[in-house]
Short mmCIF file of C-alpha atoms in Angstrom, two decimals:
data_model
loop_
_atom_site.label_atom_id
_atom_site.label_comp_id
_atom_site.label_asym_id
_atom_site.label_seq_id
_atom_site.Cartn_x
_atom_site.Cartn_y
_atom_site.Cartn_z
CA UNK O 1 -6.94 12.18 20.46
CA UNK O 2 -4.93 9.15 19.57
CA UNK O 3 -3.29 8.88 16.17
CA UNK O 4 -0.72 6.73 14.40
CA UNK O 5 1.79 7.68 11.73
CA UNK O 6 3.61 5.11 9.66
CA UNK O 7 6.62 6.52 7.84
CA UNK O 8 7.01 5.10 4.37
CA UNK O 9 4.05 3.72 2.49
CA UNK O 10 6.36 1.35 0.61
CA UNK O 11 9.49 -0.39 1.83
CA UNK O 12 11.61 -2.70 -0.29
CA UNK O 13 14.29 -5.01 1.08
CA UNK O 14 16.37 -7.88 -0.18
CA UNK O 15 15.76 -11.38 1.09
CA UNK O 16 17.89 -11.86 4.20
CA UNK O 17 18.13 -8.15 4.95
CA UNK O 18 16.86 -6.36 8.04
CA UNK O 19 13.24 -5.27 7.99
CA UNK O 20 12.41 -1.99 9.74
CA UNK O 21 8.91 -0.56 9.59
CA UNK O 22 8.35 2.69 11.43
CA UNK O 23 5.41 3.65 13.60
CA UNK O 24 4.94 6.76 15.72
CA UNK O 25 1.92 7.34 17.88
CA UNK O 26 0.22 10.20 19.59
CA UNK O 27 -1.61 9.42 22.78
CA UNK O 28 -2.72 11.38 25.82
CA UNK O 29 -2.61 8.28 27.99
CA UNK O 30 -0.29 5.26 28.15
CA UNK O 31 -1.00 3.55 24.87
CA UNK O 32 -1.72 0.00 23.91
CA UNK O 33 -0.13 -0.63 20.53
CA UNK O 34 -0.55 -3.34 17.94
CA UNK O 35 1.03 -4.47 14.70
CA UNK O 36 -1.12 -6.33 12.20
CA UNK O 37 -0.20 -7.87 8.85
CA UNK O 38 -2.45 -8.22 5.84
CA UNK O 39 -1.69 -10.61 3.01
CA UNK O 40 -3.39 -10.10 -0.36
CA UNK O 41 -7.12 -10.78 -0.28
CA UNK O 42 -7.06 -11.60 3.40
CA UNK O 43 -8.01 -9.97 6.67
CA UNK O 44 -5.67 -8.68 9.34
CA UNK O 45 -3.52 -10.98 11.43
CA UNK O 46 -2.04 -9.87 14.74
CA UNK O 47 1.76 -9.90 14.76
CA UNK O 48 2.30 -8.55 18.27
CA UNK O 49 0.98 -6.11 20.85
CA UNK O 50 2.36 -3.86 23.54
CA UNK O 51 0.42 -3.73 26.79
CA UNK O 52 3.05 -2.18 29.09
CA UNK O 53 4.40 -5.48 30.43
CA UNK O 54 7.71 -5.18 28.56
CA UNK O 55 9.11 -2.61 26.17
CA UNK O 56 10.51 -5.22 23.77
CA UNK O 57 7.72 -7.31 22.39
CA UNK O 58 8.23 -10.50 20.42
CA UNK O 59 5.63 -11.61 17.95
CA UNK O 60 5.00 -14.29 15.39
CA UNK O 61 7.13 -15.07 12.34
CA UNK O 62 10.29 -13.63 13.92
CA UNK O 63 9.02 -10.07 14.23
CA UNK O 64 9.56 -7.88 17.24
CA UNK O 65 8.89 -4.28 18.21
CA UNK O 66 10.30 -1.95 20.80
CA UNK O 67 8.20 0.61 22.64
CA UNK O 68 10.09 3.87 23.19
CA UNK O 69 8.08 6.34 25.19
CA UNK O 70 10.60 9.16 24.78
CA UNK O 71 10.36 8.85 21.01
CA UNK O 72 6.64 7.91 20.95
CA UNK O 73 7.63 5.09 18.65
CA UNK O 74 6.83 1.42 18.21
CA UNK O 75 8.92 0.31 15.24
CA UNK O 76 8.63 -3.22 13.87
CA UNK O 77 11.76 -5.17 13.01
CA UNK O 78 12.82 -8.55 11.72
CA UNK O 79 16.49 -9.50 11.43
CA UNK O 80 16.22 -11.40 8.15
CA UNK O 81 13.47 -10.93 5.59
CA UNK O 82 11.83 -13.84 3.81
CA UNK O 83 9.95 -13.72 0.57
CA UNK O 84 6.84 -14.74 2.50
CA UNK O 85 7.01 -11.50 4.53
CA UNK O 86 5.80 -9.50 1.54
CA UNK O 87 2.53 -7.99 2.72
CA UNK O 88 1.02 -4.82 4.09
CA UNK O 89 1.69 -3.96 7.72
CA UNK O 90 -0.47 -1.81 9.93
CA UNK O 91 0.35 -0.20 13.24
CA UNK O 92 -2.62 0.56 15.50
CA UNK O 93 -3.31 2.19 18.83
CA UNK O 94 -6.19 1.38 21.13
CA UNK O 95 -8.40 4.37 21.91
CA UNK O 96 -9.43 4.23 25.58
CA UNK O 97 -11.87 7.07 25.04
CA UNK O 98 -13.70 5.11 22.38
CA UNK O 99 -14.24 1.78 24.06
CA UNK O 100 -10.78 0.87 22.90
CA UNK O 101 -11.51 0.83 19.22
CA UNK O 102 -8.42 0.52 17.05
CA UNK O 103 -7.01 3.55 15.28
CA UNK O 104 -4.83 2.45 12.40
CA UNK O 105 -1.93 3.97 10.58
CA UNK O 106 -2.03 4.21 6.80
CA UNK O 107 -0.04 1.02 6.38
CA UNK O 108 3.34 0.11 4.90
CA UNK O 109 3.61 -2.25 1.98
CA UNK O 110 6.70 -4.43 2.28
CA UNK O 111 8.27 -5.88 -0.84
CA UNK O 112 10.98 -8.53 -0.56
CA UNK O 113 13.12 -9.20 -3.61
CA UNK O 114 15.60 -12.02 -4.19
CA UNK T 1 -11.41 -22.63 17.60
CA UNK T 2 -12.77 -21.47 14.32
CA UNK T 3 -11.87 -17.93 13.38
CA UNK T 4 -14.06 -15.00 12.49
CA UNK T 5 -16.14 -15.73 9.42
CA UNK T 6 -17.71 -13.25 7.06
CA UNK T 7 -20.27 -13.79 4.34
CA UNK T 8 -20.40 -13.20 1.51
CA UNK T 9 -16.77 -12.76 0.53
CA UNK T 10 -17.55 -10.75 -2.59
CA UNK T 11 -20.50 -8.63 -3.62
CA UNK T 12 -21.35 -6.50 -6.60
CA UNK T 13 -24.18 -4.00 -6.26
CA UNK T 14 -25.39 -0.95 -8.13
CA UNK T 15 -25.86 2.56 -6.84
CA UNK T 16 -29.01 3.04 -4.82
CA UNK T 17 -29.28 -0.58 -3.73
CA UNK T 18 -28.82 -1.77 -0.20
CA UNK T 19 -26.59 -4.53 1.11
CA UNK T 20 -26.32 -6.66 4.24
CA UNK T 21 -23.05 -8.21 5.36
CA UNK T 22 -22.75 -10.90 7.99
CA UNK T 23 -20.11 -11.68 10.59
CA UNK T 24 -19.81 -14.64 12.94
CA UNK T 25 -17.33 -14.03 15.77
CA UNK T 26 -15.03 -16.51 17.41
CA UNK T 27 -16.96 -18.73 19.77
CA UNK T 28 -17.28 -17.05 23.16
CA UNK T 29 -16.49 -13.58 21.91
CA UNK T 30 -19.19 -11.07 22.69
CA UNK T 31 -17.85 -8.04 20.90
CA UNK T 32 -17.99 -7.46 17.15
CA UNK T 33 -16.48 -4.44 15.42
CA UNK T 34 -16.73 -3.36 11.82
CA UNK T 35 -14.09 -1.51 9.81
CA UNK T 36 -14.06 -0.15 6.29
CA UNK T 37 -10.85 -0.37 4.28
CA UNK T 38 -10.30 1.71 1.16
CA UNK T 39 -7.12 2.73 -0.69
CA UNK T 40 -7.82 6.40 -0.06
CA UNK T 41 -9.00 6.43 3.55
CA UNK T 42 -7.30 3.33 4.89
CA UNK T 43 -8.87 1.43 7.77
CA UNK T 44 -11.71 3.28 9.44
CA UNK T 45 -13.83 2.21 12.37
CA UNK T 46 -17.55 1.90 11.69
CA UNK T 47 -19.09 0.62 14.93
CA UNK T 48 -18.81 -1.95 17.66
CA UNK T 49 -21.44 -4.10 19.30
CA UNK T 50 -21.21 -5.83 22.64
CA UNK T 51 -23.98 -7.94 24.11
CA UNK T 52 -26.39 -6.78 21.42
CA UNK T 53 -25.80 -3.08 22.17
CA UNK T 54 -23.94 -0.62 20.01
CA UNK T 55 -21.13 0.68 22.20
CA UNK T 56 -19.30 2.96 19.83
CA UNK T 57 -19.78 4.49 16.41
CA UNK T 58 -17.38 6.03 13.93
CA UNK T 59 -17.93 9.00 11.63
CA UNK T 60 -20.06 7.42 8.97
CA UNK T 61 -23.45 8.56 7.68
CA UNK T 62 -26.65 7.02 8.92
CA UNK T 63 -26.83 4.86 5.80
CA UNK T 64 -24.44 2.56 7.64
CA UNK T 65 -26.11 0.58 10.37
CA UNK T 66 -25.62 -2.65 12.20
CA UNK T 67 -27.01 -4.99 14.75
CA UNK T 68 -25.96 -7.90 16.89
CA UNK T 69 -27.94 -10.97 17.74
CA UNK T 70 -28.12 -12.92 20.98
CA UNK T 71 -25.61 -15.46 19.63
CA UNK T 72 -23.16 -12.55 19.03
CA UNK T 73 -23.41 -12.78 15.26
CA UNK T 74 -23.56 -9.36 13.68
CA UNK T 75 -24.89 -7.85 10.51
CA UNK T 76 -24.01 -4.61 8.86
CA UNK T 77 -26.34 -2.84 6.46
CA UNK T 78 -25.62 -0.11 3.98
CA UNK T 79 -28.60 1.53 2.35
CA UNK T 80 -28.71 3.68 -0.79
CA UNK T 81 -25.28 2.56 -1.92
CA UNK T 82 -22.87 5.09 -3.41
CA UNK T 83 -19.81 4.47 -5.57
CA UNK T 84 -17.62 5.52 -2.66
CA UNK T 85 -18.93 2.65 -0.56
CA UNK T 86 -16.82 0.26 -2.61
CA UNK T 87 -14.42 -1.16 -0.06
CA UNK T 88 -13.27 -4.15 1.91
CA UNK T 89 -15.42 -4.45 5.02
CA UNK T 90 -13.67 -6.17 7.88
CA UNK T 91 -15.24 -7.61 10.96
CA UNK T 92 -13.31 -8.21 14.17
CA UNK T 93 -14.25 -9.95 17.38
CA UNK T 94 -12.90 -9.93 20.90
CA UNK T 95 -13.93 -11.43 24.20
CA UNK T 96 -14.49 -8.17 26.06
CA UNK T 97 -14.08 -4.41 25.66
CA UNK T 98 -10.85 -4.21 27.65
CA UNK T 99 -8.13 -1.99 26.23
CA UNK T 100 -5.56 -4.75 25.93
CA UNK T 101 -7.94 -7.26 24.44
CA UNK T 102 -6.85 -8.44 21.01
CA UNK T 103 -9.24 -8.01 18.14
CA UNK T 104 -9.30 -10.93 15.71
CA UNK T 105 -10.21 -10.11 12.15
CA UNK T 106 -12.15 -12.01 9.55
CA UNK T 107 -11.17 -12.25 5.87
CA UNK T 108 -13.49 -9.41 4.91
CA UNK T 109 -16.26 -8.84 2.42
CA UNK T 110 -15.22 -7.01 -0.73
CA UNK T 111 -18.05 -4.79 -1.96
CA UNK T 112 -18.02 -3.26 -5.40
CA UNK T 113 -20.64 -0.64 -6.20
CA UNK T 114 -21.24 0.05 -9.88
#
């Protein structure tokens, strides 16, 4: 069965610093992976997705993620954090055995301080 | 295109009551999924409808039910509410059930059960 683990429920960075949010997946088949962001009192917004076309995926707002099959990882990065990046981030895998429903990690709350 | 809309945005109910939540997908999308988000359990899949048929169901009791109409709008019903049903209920739509198809989320309905 597919599963997703996000290391670190809270991450704090300074404005301008590198953002690194970790995601490891478990999948019996080639996975389709997603990163979503949730701002307070809002729904989820897609940042980027991996669908096997390229291992380095670029998303919105300067975020990118690299798929590493050998490490079963799909970490999210951004070179320089902005205050507006403060939000909760969710990694998800698509479950092909369940009509491709999304299986989410527990989420990582990102705080950005001046 | 207008995004996914959910009504109402906030609800307060008491134990034992029932509640109906509504979701209107993005125009042209035929699939609607429902997720429950709580601090303790995170994001959990409830069910998905496609062309008025339930295609997949998560591990929730029978008190949770849903339906989809011919215009793809969906409703979710929870009967005999319990305190633990307090959560943010998110609806997501996508064009088809393909594994790489992005799910677009609405802002959610926040349900508080007293």
